[in-house]
């Protein structure tokens, strides 16, 4: 390798760190802290427990879905039906609450079941029949949107059950901080899935399948089953996010804008490669927070939401460009 | 060690009129070959002679279109590489079957990870690293760290990792498809030694190679393929490189 003469040992060390999977997370974390510093200096309202909790709630839906789909994407999969599953899950939960007496557990179970069924179908068509994941999950998005609209007669289903609303609107009081429940759900999801990725055999297989599926097959791993499980898990995560979202909104909304692209963008920003094999849950967490801080800070500074969208896209491009360039250092 | 008695006893694996067609192309035709425990057999032949196709059938990667495979005197049908693996056949392919994004230990244990807690299947990372280290040392494989990612390793180290994986699986027949193609001189030396060591343990070894020097150094018998057919089997001691080359090119000696 050709090292420039000006490169100091400290810099070489930094470059080596950035090449590792942990390095990506460190870089994101530094960026996050920088952003927090900038916004704290620029706005008196930013650095505040309450505002922090607002950011937490704002990112929670994307965060929950990101946590689950991180596993799928590390294995090289892709799920564009996430947004449609969220809406469907919210509507199903609301309808179960309104029209049956299965209560909150029944509503959540029904939503999760819908997610699991959708994800399983995605997985079977992708793993067994070999349909391209992009095409399959886009098709599923259309199908599910149509079914959800038809099923609900295109009307929002209002939720009045206080126990269900607490899922999205409640707080856990910890000293001075009132932690919004959605943030808690997000952190719990990430913690559980971080554990799976890091410490379990299934987690190891997720990386292995993302790295070299043929090697896994030859090693006797049932690759198709791993893939089907991961699509199922991704959609279950989207359904859970949909339940929390319905709790926040106080309704199951069938025509909500799909946010699967924000979810996928966050996962990629966090260091998961679209070709699979690499990524950490820590990266997804920091990336989700980073996007949330960026949006919140810009809102407080009076920057229009139109430019915020542009900024979200730019951040992704910059991150991926840096990721590419660091390979050439 | 004598290998003169090869040909006696029950072979580990037999093929009977084994054939494979890809559409109109007859890639392997009517190959009958026996391989015994404790022997190293080479398969040689021109490009496209059907060598890889033949071993893929033994490895359970491709289903034969005719003929049969017999292991330990019993007819078998491999529907999946898993079935061949269960029968004691391990294969190292031309393209190395490793996960480059994982480390040495992960690859050695891939699919057979040591776990505790049957429900959560928690990885016993420390134990796997220790066992991998012991295995590499025992095989005389020089890999500094079991935590090194395969993507950062040399061709020889990758080969060695694959071989360690195979040794771990306790295979009885080891199949190698052009194992030294990507290796340097020292790495090839280490690989040949390892193969001989496996033979010493009573394993059968089937090796596809274009390297006549390697073939004559380590094999007991040489099988020559030409246009999908097995045209000759020679004892290595009773033939010469010239004869084998002539068989490969002209089909006779
Ligand atoms: N999957 C396949 N589909 C169709 N034809 C194939 C397939 N695999 C191999 N063939 C053809 O079968 C014939 C035998 O190929 P094979 O790979 O077995 O040869 P080989 O002896 O291993 O050659 P080489 O020395 O180049 O590795 C070739 O003509 C090849 O093109
Ligand atoms: Mg070949």
XYZ file of C-alpha atoms and ligand atoms in Angstrom:
614
model
C 0.000 0.000 0.000
C 1.207 3.496 -0.836
C 1.221 5.589 2.302
C 1.588 9.337 1.836
C 4.678 10.555 3.747
C 2.689 13.176 5.626
C 0.523 10.569 7.304
C 1.206 10.445 11.030
C 0.808 7.263 13.099
C -2.247 8.755 14.769
C -3.849 9.298 11.379
C -3.044 5.750 10.266
C -4.647 4.522 13.446
C -7.731 6.567 12.707
C -7.931 5.247 9.177
C -7.641 1.695 10.472
C -10.403 2.322 12.998
C -12.698 3.772 10.344
C -12.256 0.670 8.215
C -13.730 -1.503 10.948
C -17.436 -1.899 11.521
C -17.131 -0.191 14.881
C -15.342 2.704 13.191
C -18.434 3.633 11.192
C -20.414 3.865 14.405
C -17.738 6.000 16.042
C -17.716 8.381 13.092
C -21.496 8.677 13.194
C -21.405 9.263 16.920
C -18.850 12.050 16.530
C -21.040 13.627 13.851
C -24.056 13.346 16.135
C -22.216 15.055 18.995
C -21.032 17.789 16.626
C -24.573 18.388 15.449
C -25.805 18.530 19.039
C -23.090 21.063 19.808
C -23.966 23.230 16.816
C -27.700 23.208 17.478
C -27.179 23.839 21.191
C -25.159 26.924 20.336
C -27.600 28.100 17.691
C -30.881 27.628 19.536
C -31.680 28.112 23.240
C -34.459 25.525 23.018
C -32.404 22.635 21.664
C -30.348 21.376 24.609
C -33.163 20.478 26.944
C -34.477 17.213 28.396
C -37.950 17.803 27.029
C -36.677 18.538 23.550
C -34.499 15.440 23.752
C -37.559 13.368 24.550
C -39.431 14.992 21.660
C -36.671 13.902 19.339
C -36.896 10.422 20.825
C -40.599 10.210 20.145
C -40.210 11.625 16.644
C -37.690 8.958 15.637
C -39.303 6.042 17.438
C -41.477 4.740 14.609
C -38.650 4.784 12.096
C -36.426 3.425 14.857
C -38.536 0.381 15.665
C -38.903 -0.594 12.019
C -35.194 0.087 11.378
C -34.152 -2.195 14.215
C -35.951 -5.174 12.726
C -35.088 -4.538 9.119
C -31.414 -4.071 10.034
C -31.223 -7.839 10.525
C -32.782 -8.459 7.132
C -30.482 -6.019 5.371
C -27.340 -7.441 6.995
C -28.377 -10.727 5.408
C -28.581 -8.930 2.050
C -32.382 -8.567 1.941
C -34.515 -5.500 1.307
C -38.074 -4.738 2.380
C -40.046 -1.945 0.731
C -43.379 -3.075 2.117
C -42.595 -1.705 5.592
C -44.742 1.445 5.264
C -47.717 -0.447 3.906
C -47.451 -3.003 6.721
C -47.401 -0.182 9.284
C -50.631 1.292 7.950
C -52.291 -2.089 7.666
C -51.267 -2.996 11.220
C -52.617 0.273 12.610
C -55.953 -0.182 10.853
C -56.237 -3.823 11.901
C -55.464 -2.968 15.525
C -58.018 -0.138 15.513
C -60.705 -2.336 13.965
C -60.097 -5.174 16.430
C -60.414 -2.660 19.272
C -63.615 -1.165 17.888
C -65.389 -4.266 16.648
C -64.342 -7.116 18.957
C -63.780 -7.495 22.658
C -60.308 -8.984 22.415
C -58.974 -5.746 23.846
C -55.464 -4.381 23.589
C -53.652 -7.753 23.577
C -55.977 -8.965 20.817
C -55.390 -5.804 18.790
C -51.623 -6.109 19.036
C -51.701 -9.839 18.308
C -53.841 -9.295 15.203
C -51.524 -6.569 13.924
C -48.438 -8.730 14.506
C -50.125 -11.678 12.824
C -50.881 -9.599 9.737
C -47.254 -8.472 9.678
C -45.951 -12.006 10.116
C -48.160 -13.335 7.324
C -47.110 -10.584 4.922
C -43.425 -11.007 5.748
C -43.616 -14.768 5.444
C -45.186 -14.466 1.994
C -42.467 -11.999 0.956
C -39.822 -14.391 2.228
C -41.214 -17.479 0.543
C -41.498 -15.800 -2.855
C -38.023 -14.317 -2.563
C -36.183 -17.343 -1.117
C -38.021 -20.244 -2.714
C -39.192 -18.839 -6.046
C -36.316 -16.458 -6.484
C -38.200 -13.238 -7.113
C -36.066 -10.126 -6.739
C -36.652 -8.653 -3.247
C -37.118 -5.138 -4.619
C -39.861 -6.238 -7.002
C -41.540 -8.597 -4.556
C -41.787 -6.116 -1.716
C -42.909 -3.276 -3.997
C -45.622 -5.549 -5.336
C -46.553 -6.423 -1.774
C -46.682 -2.717 -0.952
C -49.263 -2.152 -3.710
C -51.312 -5.177 -2.760
C -51.341 -4.320 0.897
C -52.183 -0.643 0.316
C -55.115 -1.666 -1.822
C -56.357 -4.265 0.629
C -56.005 -1.875 3.579
C -57.921 0.891 1.798
C -60.632 -1.518 0.705
C -60.937 -3.158 4.086
C -61.242 0.162 5.902
C -63.378 1.831 3.226
C -60.584 4.438 3.058
C -61.596 5.825 6.431
C -59.420 6.406 9.493
C -60.385 4.216 12.427
C -60.431 6.244 15.605
C -59.053 4.617 18.752
C -60.461 5.555 22.163
C -59.145 2.740 24.375
C -56.905 4.546 26.909
C -54.689 1.502 27.443
C -53.937 1.355 23.721
C -53.385 5.099 23.462
C -50.889 4.842 26.321
C -48.679 2.705 24.083
C -48.098 5.776 21.941
C -48.841 8.662 24.267
C -47.763 7.465 27.719
C -44.606 8.368 29.594
C -42.224 6.568 31.857
C -41.099 8.993 34.539
C -37.412 8.720 35.323
C -36.312 11.566 37.595
C -36.548 14.810 35.644
C -37.104 12.982 32.373
C -40.505 11.862 31.168
C -39.522 9.174 28.654
C -42.160 8.806 25.930
C -43.302 5.189 25.633
C -42.540 5.014 21.879
C -38.888 5.837 22.609
C -38.870 3.055 25.181
C -40.286 0.566 22.666
C -37.625 1.570 20.185
C -34.787 1.144 22.681
C -36.146 -2.212 23.840
C -36.438 -3.469 20.240
C -32.902 -2.392 19.491
C -31.534 -3.929 22.660
C -33.207 -7.274 22.018
C -32.122 -7.431 18.382
C -28.625 -6.216 19.220
C -28.401 -9.202 21.550
C -29.589 -11.575 18.820
C -27.055 -10.231 16.338
C -24.157 -10.303 18.728
C -24.591 -13.363 20.865
C -26.729 -15.963 19.109
C -26.200 -18.563 16.430
C -29.020 -17.020 14.427
C -27.179 -13.700 14.545
C -24.025 -15.341 13.239
C -25.986 -16.926 10.398
C -27.442 -13.534 9.475
C -23.935 -12.205 8.823
C -22.898 -15.445 7.127
C -25.867 -15.429 4.745
C -25.177 -11.785 3.938
C -21.547 -12.636 3.234
C -21.675 -15.793 1.135
C -24.981 -17.657 0.843
C -23.415 -20.485 -1.168
C -20.869 -21.118 1.581
C -23.704 -21.285 4.084
C -25.638 -23.736 1.960
C -22.590 -25.959 1.637
C -22.108 -25.697 5.385
C -25.565 -27.167 5.836
C -27.351 -23.978 6.893
C -30.912 -23.773 5.642
C -30.404 -20.411 3.952
C -33.964 -20.173 2.641
C -35.341 -20.600 6.118
C -33.069 -17.903 7.510
C -34.196 -15.527 4.764
C -37.894 -16.289 5.249
C -37.535 -15.703 8.986
C -35.850 -12.377 8.399
C -38.565 -11.098 6.042
C -41.126 -12.234 8.580
C -39.236 -10.453 11.339
C -38.931 -7.272 9.269
C -42.674 -7.139 8.688
C -43.433 -7.979 12.325
C -41.237 -5.024 13.269
C -43.159 -2.821 10.853
C -46.431 -4.048 12.375
C -45.218 -3.219 15.889
C -44.168 0.219 14.662
C -47.640 0.537 13.134
C -49.260 -0.273 16.483
C -47.191 2.387 18.244
C -47.947 4.862 15.460
C -51.676 4.202 15.797
C -51.292 4.826 19.523
C -49.592 8.161 18.865
C -52.128 9.252 16.253
C -55.125 7.929 18.165
C -56.277 6.254 14.974
C -55.428 3.637 12.404
C -54.884 5.607 9.221
C -55.053 3.528 6.034
C -53.617 6.157 3.683
C -50.612 7.320 5.745
C -47.529 8.140 3.709
C -45.209 5.134 3.548
C -41.966 5.740 5.369
C -40.041 2.655 4.219
C -37.485 4.802 2.438
C -36.671 6.727 5.601
C -36.249 3.405 7.398
C -33.947 1.980 4.741
C -31.998 5.238 4.515
C -31.393 5.183 8.277
C -30.195 1.580 8.205
C -27.800 2.328 5.365
C -26.581 5.505 7.033
C -25.842 3.331 10.063
C -23.352 1.298 8.060
C -25.332 -1.635 6.693
C -24.354 -2.329 3.119
C -27.056 -3.060 0.556
C -25.017 -6.034 -0.593
C -25.154 -7.447 2.918
C -22.688 -8.987 5.317
C -21.838 -5.923 7.381
C -23.554 -3.680 9.876
C -24.246 -3.238 13.567
C -27.371 -2.416 15.555
C -25.359 0.337 17.258
C -24.970 1.974 13.841
C -28.694 1.926 13.187
C -29.398 3.477 16.604
C -26.940 6.328 16.090
C -28.106 6.919 12.517
C -31.748 7.112 13.571
C -30.846 9.603 16.314
C -28.700 11.598 13.911
C -31.522 12.065 11.432
C -33.876 12.967 14.290
C -31.493 15.559 15.738
C -30.900 17.055 12.315
C -34.615 17.496 11.623
C -35.418 18.779 15.097
C -32.515 21.233 15.104
C -33.451 22.592 11.696
C -37.063 22.994 12.777
C -35.990 24.956 15.841
C -33.839 27.160 13.614
C -36.848 27.831 11.414
C -35.524 25.951 8.411
C -38.393 24.852 6.215
C -39.422 21.213 6.058
C -38.800 21.309 2.327
C -35.119 21.891 2.919
C -35.116 19.283 5.669
C -35.990 16.648 3.110
C -33.138 17.818 0.941
C -30.830 17.684 3.953
C -31.858 14.106 4.798
C -30.986 13.038 1.276
C -27.697 14.935 1.321
C -26.619 13.340 4.590
C -27.089 9.896 3.071
C -25.103 10.786 -0.044
C -22.287 12.327 2.000
C -22.156 9.306 4.309
C -22.014 6.809 1.470
C -19.434 8.909 -0.386
C -17.190 8.985 2.690
C -17.695 5.259 3.078
C -16.532 4.718 -0.502
C -13.594 7.076 -0.211
C -12.234 5.606 2.991
C -11.486 2.391 1.130
C -8.978 4.398 -0.936
C -7.143 6.015 1.961
C 3.055 -47.214 4.441
C 2.148 -49.448 1.530
C -0.480 -48.625 -0.987
C 0.026 -51.709 -3.083
C -3.018 -53.369 -1.607
C -5.341 -50.686 -2.936
C -7.946 -52.370 -5.010
C -8.639 -54.881 -2.286
C -11.418 -54.511 0.260
C -14.550 -52.385 0.073
C -13.992 -48.947 -1.426
C -15.276 -45.959 0.502
C -17.101 -44.681 -2.539
C -18.025 -46.161 -5.915
C -19.634 -44.659 -8.931
C -21.431 -46.869 -11.431
C -21.947 -45.512 -14.918
C -22.377 -42.070 -13.444
C -23.467 -39.485 -16.006
C -24.552 -35.885 -16.220
C -26.210 -34.079 -19.095
C -26.717 -30.338 -19.232
C -29.447 -30.211 -21.852
C -27.817 -31.526 -24.989
C -24.312 -31.425 -23.522
C -23.042 -34.714 -22.106
C -20.636 -33.313 -19.484
C -19.923 -36.655 -17.787
C -20.633 -40.025 -19.351
C -20.734 -43.477 -17.743
C -17.958 -43.030 -15.217
C -17.279 -46.035 -12.965
C -14.606 -45.334 -10.384
C -13.762 -46.639 -6.911
C -11.953 -44.640 -4.256
C -10.487 -46.315 -1.184
C -9.818 -45.069 2.319
C -6.247 -43.935 2.801
C -5.539 -43.183 -0.850
C -4.985 -39.971 -2.696
C -6.430 -40.022 -6.181
C -5.934 -37.347 -8.787
C -8.422 -36.491 -11.509
C -6.738 -34.929 -14.506
C -8.027 -33.860 -17.885
C -8.302 -30.976 -20.290
C -10.454 -27.917 -19.639
C -14.078 -28.884 -19.894
C -13.338 -32.610 -19.562
C -16.013 -32.924 -16.902
C -13.819 -33.120 -13.791
C -15.660 -30.500 -11.788
C -19.016 -31.827 -12.869
C -18.036 -35.309 -11.698
C -17.023 -34.226 -8.227
C -20.053 -31.965 -7.890
C -22.192 -35.073 -8.161
C -20.169 -36.726 -5.389
C -20.562 -33.578 -3.311
C -24.335 -33.477 -3.666
C -24.160 -30.164 -5.507
C -25.564 -31.514 -8.789
C -27.833 -34.513 -9.218
C -26.602 -37.157 -11.707
C -28.780 -37.741 -14.755
C -27.748 -41.408 -14.948
C -25.899 -44.044 -12.956
C -25.456 -44.364 -9.231
C -23.228 -43.509 -6.290
C -22.392 -46.118 -3.676
C -20.948 -45.246 -0.261
C -19.693 -48.055 1.991
C -21.394 -50.553 -0.275
C -24.786 -48.843 -0.072
C -26.482 -46.875 -2.813
C -27.012 -43.231 -1.877
C -28.879 -40.290 -3.332
C -27.629 -36.832 -2.527
C -30.373 -34.251 -2.841
C -28.409 -31.514 -1.161
C -24.755 -30.887 -0.182
C -25.934 -31.572 3.354
C -26.634 -35.204 2.423
C -23.116 -35.694 1.067
C -21.699 -34.051 4.141
C -23.686 -36.406 6.344
C -22.216 -39.333 4.377
C -18.719 -38.107 5.267
C -17.860 -36.293 2.044
C -16.358 -32.826 2.286
C -15.599 -30.700 -0.741
C -13.371 -27.736 -1.314
C -14.394 -25.986 -4.486
C -12.460 -24.013 -7.057
C -14.133 -20.917 -5.718
C -13.480 -21.095 -2.014
C -16.614 -21.529 -0.012
C -15.859 -19.121 2.810
C -17.689 -16.129 4.207
C -15.139 -13.383 3.684
C -16.897 -11.045 6.080
C -16.451 -13.487 8.952
C -13.343 -14.488 10.863
C -11.372 -17.739 10.835
C -13.218 -19.300 13.761
C -16.624 -18.349 12.375
C -15.764 -20.031 9.105
C -14.351 -23.174 10.697
C -17.509 -23.594 12.761
C -19.992 -22.266 10.174
C -23.205 -24.253 10.452
C -21.837 -26.211 13.435
C -21.428 -23.420 15.980
C -20.993 -24.405 19.600
C -23.902 -23.042 21.561
C -25.353 -23.170 25.029
C -28.981 -22.729 26.006
C -30.992 -24.727 23.454
C -33.621 -22.000 23.186
C -31.508 -18.902 22.584
C -28.561 -20.820 21.088
C -26.000 -18.505 22.599
C -22.631 -18.700 20.904
C -19.718 -20.022 22.941
C -17.250 -17.707 21.286
C -14.333 -18.249 23.656
C -14.614 -22.018 23.398
C -14.810 -21.924 19.606
C -11.750 -19.687 19.369
C -9.804 -22.025 21.675
C -10.812 -25.095 19.704
C -10.027 -23.398 16.402
C -6.601 -22.411 17.712
C -5.886 -25.965 18.867
C -7.040 -27.378 15.535
C -4.890 -24.974 13.499
C -1.850 -25.765 15.661
C -2.462 -29.478 15.375
C -2.678 -29.228 11.593
C 0.428 -27.076 11.525
C -1.457 -24.233 9.875
C 0.145 -20.836 10.286
C -2.664 -18.388 10.912
C -1.698 -15.759 13.505
C -5.167 -14.906 14.784
C -8.412 -16.841 14.721
C -10.145 -13.474 14.890
C -8.725 -12.337 11.560
C -11.378 -11.722 8.896
C -11.027 -13.992 5.872
C -11.189 -10.984 3.559
C -7.792 -9.891 4.907
C -6.120 -13.274 4.423
C -3.854 -14.718 1.731
C -4.920 -17.470 -0.658
C -2.972 -20.040 1.331
C -4.475 -18.990 4.621
C -7.920 -19.258 3.101
C -7.171 -22.743 1.824
C -5.899 -23.668 5.246
C -9.049 -22.329 6.855
C -11.160 -24.420 4.513
C -9.051 -27.479 5.265
C -9.338 -26.908 8.994
C -13.067 -26.706 8.498
C -13.019 -30.032 6.706
C -10.776 -31.636 9.324
C -13.204 -30.462 11.956
C -16.121 -32.028 10.140
C -14.335 -35.384 10.361
C -14.919 -36.149 6.698
C -13.909 -39.554 5.295
C -13.583 -38.401 1.712
C -12.016 -35.071 0.998
C -12.526 -33.603 -2.460
C -10.376 -30.707 -3.644
C -10.989 -28.932 -6.958
C -7.732 -27.333 -8.154
C -6.657 -26.426 -4.636
C -3.251 -25.024 -5.565
C -4.451 -22.846 -8.448
C -4.189 -19.619 -6.449
C -1.308 -20.557 -4.167
C 2.344 -19.570 -3.899
C 5.174 -22.079 -3.596
C 5.253 -22.217 0.182
C 1.510 -22.306 0.478
C 1.300 -25.178 -1.995
C 3.929 -27.061 0.023
C 1.879 -26.633 3.206
C -1.249 -27.771 1.413
C 0.396 -30.928 0.051
C 1.732 -31.777 3.506
C -1.719 -31.324 4.932
C -3.203 -33.631 2.317
C -0.631 -36.311 3.129
C -1.415 -35.886 6.787
C -5.101 -36.451 6.067
C -4.193 -39.583 4.127
C -2.212 -40.765 7.139
C -5.432 -40.476 9.143
C -7.064 -42.929 6.745
C -9.132 -40.421 4.797
C -9.690 -40.819 1.079
C -8.665 -37.797 -0.968
C -9.773 -36.883 -4.456
C -7.922 -34.001 -5.986
C -8.389 -32.253 -9.320
C -5.151 -30.690 -10.468
C -3.367 -29.464 -13.570
C -0.033 -29.477 -11.720
C 1.754 -32.671 -12.807
C 4.497 -32.212 -10.217
C 2.013 -32.051 -7.361
C 0.047 -34.941 -8.782
C 3.105 -37.188 -9.000
C 4.307 -36.193 -5.593
C 1.268 -36.952 -3.502
C -1.112 -39.275 -5.324
C -1.454 -43.038 -5.319
C -3.570 -43.245 -8.461
C -4.427 -40.965 -11.359
C -7.724 -40.956 -13.245
C -7.783 -39.333 -16.680
C -10.959 -37.704 -18.018
C -11.479 -36.811 -21.645
C -14.627 -35.263 -23.083
C -16.698 -36.436 -20.153
C -15.445 -40.033 -20.124
C -13.003 -41.755 -17.783
C -10.417 -43.063 -20.246
C -7.711 -44.407 -17.952
C -6.747 -45.078 -14.338
C -3.040 -45.524 -13.559
C -1.049 -46.236 -10.437
C 1.188 -43.217 -9.970
C 4.245 -45.409 -9.362
C 3.694 -47.274 -12.604
C 3.288 -44.329 -14.925
C 5.139 -41.195 -16.010
C 4.126 -37.578 -16.472
C 4.681 -38.009 -20.199
C 2.217 -40.870 -20.382
C -0.410 -38.933 -18.428
C 0.019 -35.798 -20.552
C -0.264 -37.875 -23.669
C -3.462 -39.464 -22.338
C -4.896 -36.050 -21.550
C -4.124 -34.654 -24.978
C -4.362 -37.567 -27.387
C -6.447 -39.985 -25.398
C -3.830 -42.757 -25.609
C -0.232 -43.346 -24.583
N -23.971 -25.726 -14.865
C -23.658 -26.047 -16.140
N -24.563 -25.890 -17.128
C -24.267 -26.209 -18.394
N -23.086 -26.707 -18.799
C -22.127 -26.872 -17.859
C -22.364 -26.558 -16.484
N -21.239 -26.839 -15.792
C -20.352 -27.320 -16.683
N -20.869 -27.347 -17.930
C -20.203 -27.830 -19.115
O -19.831 -29.166 -18.892
C -18.557 -29.431 -19.440
C -17.649 -29.948 -18.351
O -17.356 -28.886 -17.454
P -16.505 -29.063 -16.134
O -16.570 -27.780 -15.386
O -16.928 -30.274 -15.423
O -15.030 -29.247 -16.716
P -13.641 -29.328 -15.973
O -13.036 -30.596 -16.393
O -13.806 -29.091 -14.536
O -12.846 -28.130 -16.630
P -11.758 -27.108 -16.002
O -10.458 -27.818 -16.050
O -11.793 -25.962 -16.954
O -12.202 -26.731 -14.636
C -18.070 -28.136 -20.069
O -18.345 -28.195 -21.443
C -18.912 -27.098 -19.392
O -19.120 -25.998 -20.259
Mg -13.227 -27.516 -13.156
